[in-house]
Short mmCIF file of C-alpha atoms in Angstrom, two decimals:
data_model
loop_
_atom_site.label_atom_id
_atom_site.label_comp_id
_atom_site.label_asym_id
_atom_site.label_seq_id
_atom_site.Cartn_x
_atom_site.Cartn_y
_atom_site.Cartn_z
CA MET W 1 13.16 28.13 -33.49
CA GLN W 2 11.49 24.89 -32.46
CA SER W 3 12.26 22.04 -34.89
CA LEU W 4 9.52 19.84 -36.36
CA LYS W 5 10.58 16.88 -34.22
CA GLU W 6 10.60 19.01 -31.07
CA SER W 7 7.14 20.30 -31.96
CA GLU W 8 5.93 16.72 -32.43
CA SER W 9 7.42 15.81 -29.06
CA SER W 10 5.61 18.70 -27.38
CA ILE W 11 2.29 17.72 -28.95
CA LEU W 12 2.62 14.04 -28.04
CA LEU W 13 3.73 14.77 -24.50
CA TRP W 14 0.96 17.32 -24.02
CA GLU W 15 -1.58 14.72 -25.15
CA ARG W 16 -0.08 12.30 -22.65
CA PHE W 17 -0.32 14.89 -19.89
CA GLN W 18 -3.96 15.69 -20.69
CA SER W 19 -4.75 11.98 -20.59
CA ILE W 20 -3.22 11.37 -17.16
CA ARG W 21 -4.67 14.62 -15.83
CA ALA W 22 -8.15 13.51 -16.88
CA LYS W 23 -7.57 10.27 -14.97
CA GLN W 24 -6.23 12.25 -11.98
CA ARG W 25 -2.89 10.47 -12.24
CA VAL W 26 -0.56 13.44 -12.60
CA PRO W 27 2.77 12.37 -11.02
CA HIS W 28 4.13 14.32 -8.09
CA ALA W 29 7.43 14.77 -9.92
CA LEU W 30 8.04 15.22 -13.65
CA LEU W 31 11.48 15.40 -15.24
CA LEU W 32 11.41 17.16 -18.61
CA MET W 33 14.53 16.43 -20.66
CA GLY W 34 15.65 17.90 -23.97
CA VAL W 35 18.12 20.14 -25.74
CA GLN W 36 15.98 23.26 -26.27
CA HIS W 37 15.64 25.29 -23.06
CA ARG W 38 12.73 27.41 -24.30
CA THR W 39 10.73 24.34 -25.39
CA LEU W 40 11.16 22.73 -21.98
CA ASN W 41 10.45 25.92 -20.05
CA ASP W 42 7.30 26.71 -22.03
CA PHE W 43 6.03 23.17 -21.54
CA ALA W 44 6.72 23.33 -17.80
CA TYR W 45 4.65 26.51 -17.49
CA LYS W 46 1.87 24.98 -19.59
CA VAL W 47 1.71 21.98 -17.25
CA ALA W 48 1.74 24.29 -14.23
CA SER W 49 -1.11 26.32 -15.73
CA ALA W 50 -3.19 23.18 -16.25
CA ILE W 51 -2.60 21.97 -12.70
CA LEU W 52 -3.47 25.32 -11.13
CA CYS W 53 -6.30 26.28 -13.51
CA SER W 54 -9.79 26.68 -12.04
CA GLY W 55 -11.57 26.46 -15.39
CA GLN W 56 -13.02 23.36 -17.01
CA GLN W 57 -10.77 23.30 -20.08
CA LYS W 58 -7.38 23.22 -18.41
CA PRO W 59 -5.54 25.45 -18.95
CA CYS W 60 -8.36 27.80 -19.89
CA GLY W 61 -6.09 30.83 -20.18
CA GLU W 62 -8.80 33.08 -18.77
CA CYS W 63 -9.22 32.30 -15.06
CA LYS W 64 -7.33 34.21 -12.38
CA SER W 65 -4.85 31.36 -11.91
CA CYS W 66 -4.00 31.15 -15.62
CA ARG W 67 -3.52 34.91 -15.84
CA LEU W 68 -1.23 34.94 -12.81
CA VAL W 69 0.84 32.03 -14.15
CA HIS W 70 1.23 33.94 -17.42
CA LEU W 71 2.43 36.98 -15.47
CA GLN W 72 4.69 34.71 -13.34
CA GLU W 73 2.95 36.05 -10.24
CA HIS W 74 0.93 33.04 -9.07
CA PRO W 75 1.32 32.62 -5.28
CA ASP W 76 1.12 28.82 -5.56
CA LEU W 77 3.76 28.52 -8.30
CA SER W 78 7.42 28.55 -7.25
CA TYR W 79 10.20 28.85 -9.84
CA LEU W 80 13.74 27.96 -8.78
CA THR W 81 16.69 28.75 -10.98
CA MET W 82 20.36 29.62 -10.63
CA ASP W 83 21.20 32.37 -8.17
CA LYS W 84 23.20 34.11 -10.88
CA GLU W 85 24.20 33.59 -14.48
CA GLY W 86 26.44 30.55 -14.69
CA GLY W 87 25.88 29.77 -11.02
CA VAL W 88 24.13 26.96 -9.21
CA ILE W 89 20.89 26.25 -7.38
CA LYS W 90 21.85 26.26 -3.71
CA ILE W 91 20.56 24.40 -0.68
CA ASP W 92 19.10 27.59 0.83
CA GLN W 93 16.72 27.82 -2.12
CA ILE W 94 15.52 24.26 -1.52
CA ARG W 95 15.23 24.87 2.22
CA GLU W 96 12.83 27.73 1.55
CA LEU W 97 10.65 25.24 -0.29
CA HIS W 98 10.45 22.91 2.72
CA HIS W 99 8.31 25.41 4.60
CA LEU W 100 6.37 26.60 1.57
CA VAL W 101 5.24 23.23 0.22
CA PHE W 102 3.77 22.18 3.54
CA THR W 103 1.57 25.28 3.79
CA SER W 104 -1.89 25.44 2.26
CA ALA W 105 -2.28 26.80 -1.24
CA GLN W 106 -3.46 30.41 -1.38
CA LEU W 107 -5.45 30.38 -4.60
CA ALA W 108 -5.49 26.99 -6.31
CA ASN W 109 -6.09 23.46 -5.04
CA GLY W 110 -2.39 22.72 -4.91
CA ARG W 111 1.12 24.00 -5.47
CA VAL W 112 3.59 23.61 -8.33
CA VAL W 113 7.37 23.90 -8.10
CA ILE W 114 9.45 24.31 -11.27
CA ILE W 115 13.21 23.76 -10.95
CA ASN W 116 15.09 24.87 -14.04
CA PRO W 117 17.80 23.92 -14.84
CA ALA W 118 17.65 21.01 -12.40
CA GLU W 119 21.16 19.86 -13.27
CA LYS W 120 22.49 23.08 -11.74
CA MET W 121 21.57 22.01 -8.22
CA ASN W 122 24.68 21.49 -6.13
CA LYS W 123 25.01 18.25 -4.17
CA ALA W 124 23.57 19.69 -0.96
CA ALA W 125 20.57 21.13 -2.80
CA ALA W 126 19.93 17.84 -4.61
CA ASN W 127 20.04 15.93 -1.32
CA ALA W 128 17.60 18.38 0.26
CA LEU W 129 15.23 18.07 -2.70
CA LEU W 130 15.43 14.28 -2.50
CA LYS W 131 13.87 14.39 0.95
CA LEU W 132 10.90 16.28 -0.49
CA LEU W 133 10.56 13.90 -3.42
CA GLU W 134 10.63 10.86 -1.15
CA GLU W 135 7.58 12.03 0.82
CA PRO W 136 5.92 14.79 -1.21
CA PRO W 137 2.79 16.53 0.13
CA SER W 138 -0.25 15.22 -1.74
CA PHE W 139 -1.12 18.64 -3.18
CA VAL W 140 2.36 19.54 -4.50
CA HIS W 141 3.74 18.81 -7.97
CA PHE W 142 7.42 19.19 -8.87
CA ILE W 143 8.52 19.86 -12.46
CA LEU W 144 12.26 19.46 -13.04
CA VAL W 145 13.71 20.75 -16.31
CA ALA W 146 17.09 19.48 -17.50
CA GLN W 147 19.16 19.66 -20.65
CA GLN W 148 22.00 17.52 -19.27
CA ILE W 149 20.86 14.70 -17.00
CA GLY W 150 24.37 13.30 -16.72
CA THR W 151 25.00 15.39 -13.60
CA LEU W 152 21.60 14.74 -12.00
CA PRO W 153 21.80 12.16 -9.19
CA ALA W 154 20.18 8.85 -10.13
CA THR W 155 18.20 9.01 -6.89
CA ILE W 156 16.51 12.20 -8.13
CA ILE W 157 15.88 10.78 -11.61
CA SER W 158 14.36 7.58 -10.22
CA ARG W 159 11.72 9.52 -8.27
CA CYS W 160 10.52 11.43 -11.30
CA GLN W 161 8.45 10.39 -14.27
CA GLN W 162 10.80 11.10 -17.15
CA TRP W 163 9.54 12.81 -20.29
CA ARG W 164 12.02 13.35 -23.09
CA PHE W 165 11.78 15.95 -25.87
CA SER W 166 13.73 14.61 -28.81
CA SER W 167 15.17 16.50 -31.75
CA SER W 168 15.84 13.45 -33.88
CA GLU W 169 13.87 10.51 -32.51
CA GLN W 170 10.23 10.01 -31.67
CA VAL W 171 9.13 10.46 -28.08
CA GLY W 172 9.92 7.44 -25.97
CA ALA W 173 13.05 6.56 -27.93
CA ASP W 174 15.91 4.77 -26.24
CA TYR W 175 18.60 6.67 -24.34
CA LEU W 176 21.05 5.04 -26.71
CA SER W 177 19.35 6.81 -29.62
CA ILE W 178 21.21 9.90 -28.41
CA GLY W 179 24.37 8.25 -29.70
CA GLN W 180 22.94 8.09 -33.21
CA GLU W 181 22.96 11.88 -33.36
CA TYR W 182 26.76 11.88 -33.60
CA SER W 183 28.26 11.45 -37.05
CA SER W 184 30.80 8.72 -37.68
CA ASP W 185 33.59 11.28 -38.09
CA THR W 186 33.29 12.44 -34.45
CA ASP W 187 34.92 10.75 -31.46
CA ARG W 188 31.57 9.90 -29.90
CA GLY W 189 30.25 8.71 -33.24
CA VAL W 190 33.22 6.36 -33.65
CA LEU W 191 32.76 5.02 -30.13
CA PHE W 192 29.01 4.56 -30.63
CA GLY W 193 29.83 2.54 -33.73
CA GLN W 194 31.40 0.00 -31.35
CA LEU W 195 28.18 -0.33 -29.32
CA SER W 196 27.41 -3.94 -30.24
CA THR W 197 30.97 -4.97 -29.35
CA ILE W 198 30.83 -3.13 -26.02
CA ILE W 199 27.53 -4.79 -25.11
CA GLU W 200 28.96 -8.20 -26.01
CA ASP W 201 32.06 -7.41 -23.93
CA LEU W 202 29.84 -6.72 -20.92
CA ILE W 203 27.89 -9.94 -21.42
CA GLN W 204 31.15 -11.91 -21.56
CA PHE W 205 32.36 -10.10 -18.45
CA MET W 206 29.17 -10.92 -16.55
CA THR W 207 29.38 -14.58 -17.61
CA LYS W 208 33.04 -14.71 -16.53
CA GLU W 209 34.34 -15.21 -20.06
CA LEU W 210 36.32 -11.97 -19.81
CA SER W 211 38.33 -10.72 -16.84
CA VAL W 212 38.02 -7.24 -15.42
CA CYS W 213 41.63 -6.45 -16.26
CA ALA W 214 41.25 -7.62 -19.85
CA LEU W 215 38.03 -5.68 -20.33
CA ALA W 216 39.37 -2.48 -18.76
CA SER W 217 42.52 -2.70 -20.87
CA LYS W 218 40.44 -3.14 -24.02
CA TRP W 219 38.08 -0.26 -23.27
CA LEU W 220 40.82 2.17 -22.24
CA THR W 221 41.86 2.39 -25.87
CA HIS W 222 38.88 4.78 -26.13
CA ASP W 223 38.78 8.34 -24.79
CA PHE W 224 37.86 7.97 -21.11
CA ALA W 225 35.31 10.80 -20.97
CA HIS W 226 33.52 9.52 -24.07
CA LEU W 227 33.61 6.00 -22.64
CA MET W 228 31.89 7.19 -19.45
CA TRP W 229 29.28 8.94 -21.61
CA LEU W 230 28.45 5.70 -23.43
CA ILE W 231 28.44 3.59 -20.24
CA TYR W 232 26.04 6.14 -18.73
CA LEU W 233 23.68 5.76 -21.70
CA LEU W 234 23.94 1.96 -21.47
CA ASN W 235 23.18 1.98 -17.77
CA ALA W 236 20.24 4.36 -18.20
CA GLN W 237 18.92 2.17 -21.00
CA LEU W 238 19.13 -0.93 -18.82
CA ILE W 239 17.07 0.88 -16.18
CA ASP W 240 14.46 1.75 -18.82
CA TYR W 241 14.26 -1.90 -19.85
CA LYS W 242 13.82 -2.96 -16.23
CA PHE W 243 10.93 -0.49 -15.94
CA ASN W 244 9.56 -1.71 -19.30
CA ILE W 245 9.63 1.90 -20.51
CA SER W 246 11.37 1.38 -23.86
CA LYS W 247 8.97 0.16 -26.53
CA ILE W 248 10.89 0.83 -29.73
CA GLU W 249 12.79 -2.04 -31.31
CA LYS W 250 16.38 -1.11 -32.07
CA SER W 251 19.38 -2.99 -33.41
CA TRP W 252 20.76 -3.26 -29.88
CA THR W 253 17.52 -4.24 -28.13
CA LYS W 254 17.96 -8.03 -28.10
CA ALA W 255 21.55 -7.96 -26.82
CA LEU W 256 20.81 -5.32 -24.20
CA MET W 257 17.75 -7.20 -22.95
CA GLU W 258 20.00 -10.23 -22.49
CA LEU W 259 22.48 -8.11 -20.54
CA ALA W 260 19.68 -6.64 -18.40
CA LYS W 261 18.91 -10.11 -16.99
CA HIS W 262 22.10 -9.92 -14.92
CA PHE W 263 21.04 -6.88 -12.86
CA GLU W 264 18.53 -5.67 -10.30
CA LEU W 265 17.11 -2.14 -10.55
CA VAL W 266 18.52 -0.94 -7.24
CA HIS W 267 21.97 -2.09 -8.34
CA LEU W 268 21.75 -0.23 -11.64
CA PHE W 269 20.79 2.97 -9.84
CA LYS W 270 23.84 2.63 -7.58
CA GLN W 271 26.03 2.19 -10.63
CA LEU W 272 24.46 5.25 -12.25
CA ASP W 273 25.35 7.27 -9.15
CA GLN W 274 28.95 6.08 -9.44
CA ILE W 275 29.09 7.01 -13.13
CA ASN W 276 27.65 10.44 -12.32
CA GLU W 277 30.37 10.98 -9.73
CA ILE W 278 33.09 10.01 -12.21
CA MET W 279 31.65 12.38 -14.80
CA ARG W 280 31.53 15.23 -12.27
CA LYS W 281 35.22 14.71 -11.48
CA LEU W 282 36.06 14.73 -15.17
CA GLN W 283 34.13 17.98 -15.62
CA ARG W 284 36.15 19.51 -12.77
CA ASN W 285 39.38 18.32 -14.44
CA ILE W 286 40.30 16.13 -11.47
CA ASN W 287 43.09 13.72 -12.35
CA LEU W 288 41.90 10.12 -12.17
CA ASN W 289 43.65 6.78 -12.31
CA GLN W 290 41.55 5.74 -15.27
CA SER W 291 42.45 2.06 -15.10
CA LEU W 292 41.61 1.80 -11.40
CA VAL W 293 38.40 3.82 -11.74
CA LEU W 294 37.17 1.73 -14.67
CA GLU W 295 38.03 -1.57 -13.00
CA ASN W 296 36.17 -0.53 -9.83
CA LEU W 297 33.17 0.54 -11.89
CA LEU W 298 33.12 -2.77 -13.76
CA LEU W 299 33.48 -4.80 -10.58
CA GLY W 300 30.50 -2.89 -9.20
CA TYR W 301 28.31 -4.55 -11.83
CA LYS W 302 29.13 -7.94 -10.33
CA LEU W 303 28.29 -7.09 -6.72
CA ASN W 304 24.78 -8.45 -7.03
CA LEU W 305 25.81 -11.82 -8.45
#
């Protein structure tokens, strides 16, 4: 059942979509993020209906396009998902799109591609999709649906307009607000309680008040997987600040804005890619030299100085 907060998110995001659609500013790629698969999937189809609808009140629910979308039979709507339960989205599925998206629409004025769950694309599929997102046909709209963006390449994320459905925070909340969902008696909750210290550690590291060895040694007292989770959220939040996306004042805003001054956007995206790769290896239970991996990651933040 959809929670009240999720319902509010859907309403607010739908109002946003209707506003940009009226101004003819619908992005070529949307990334819908949240924890409830049905909420995200329903919203994706609603957006697709509005884009393909031939009526005046979009989606009208009555025109041929709307009826075909409802039946999941619209010739200009492609839906990509895992090839089997628990599987992945493969490169062959993306390759089929390459021909399709460059052909004229059969019924509507454009085409819509829904990829759900987007985080299930393997590396080859993600790379193939990236080529489409870099130079998308003017009449094609991509809607990516993801519950876990930690495994999505930063290059994919950066080319999508990101819309987040939140279960506990208002729409547009910080990435770091995710950490507030963990109680203080959980490992992640305990680590998130050290957020202000970790941000200050990074500032001291960037201003050469703290060495990489000292910082790595200090941070490795935490569980490594949870540490990567928090660094990912920090990095994603820094990117949001650089884009001026985050509007909500939080207890960490001032310190993180100070930290953000040390980085360029392109550099933060490269770091996010590196964090993603580390997290993938952890998920595959690959043994890592945690000290070396963390030191290399930290040194990467200084490459643009």
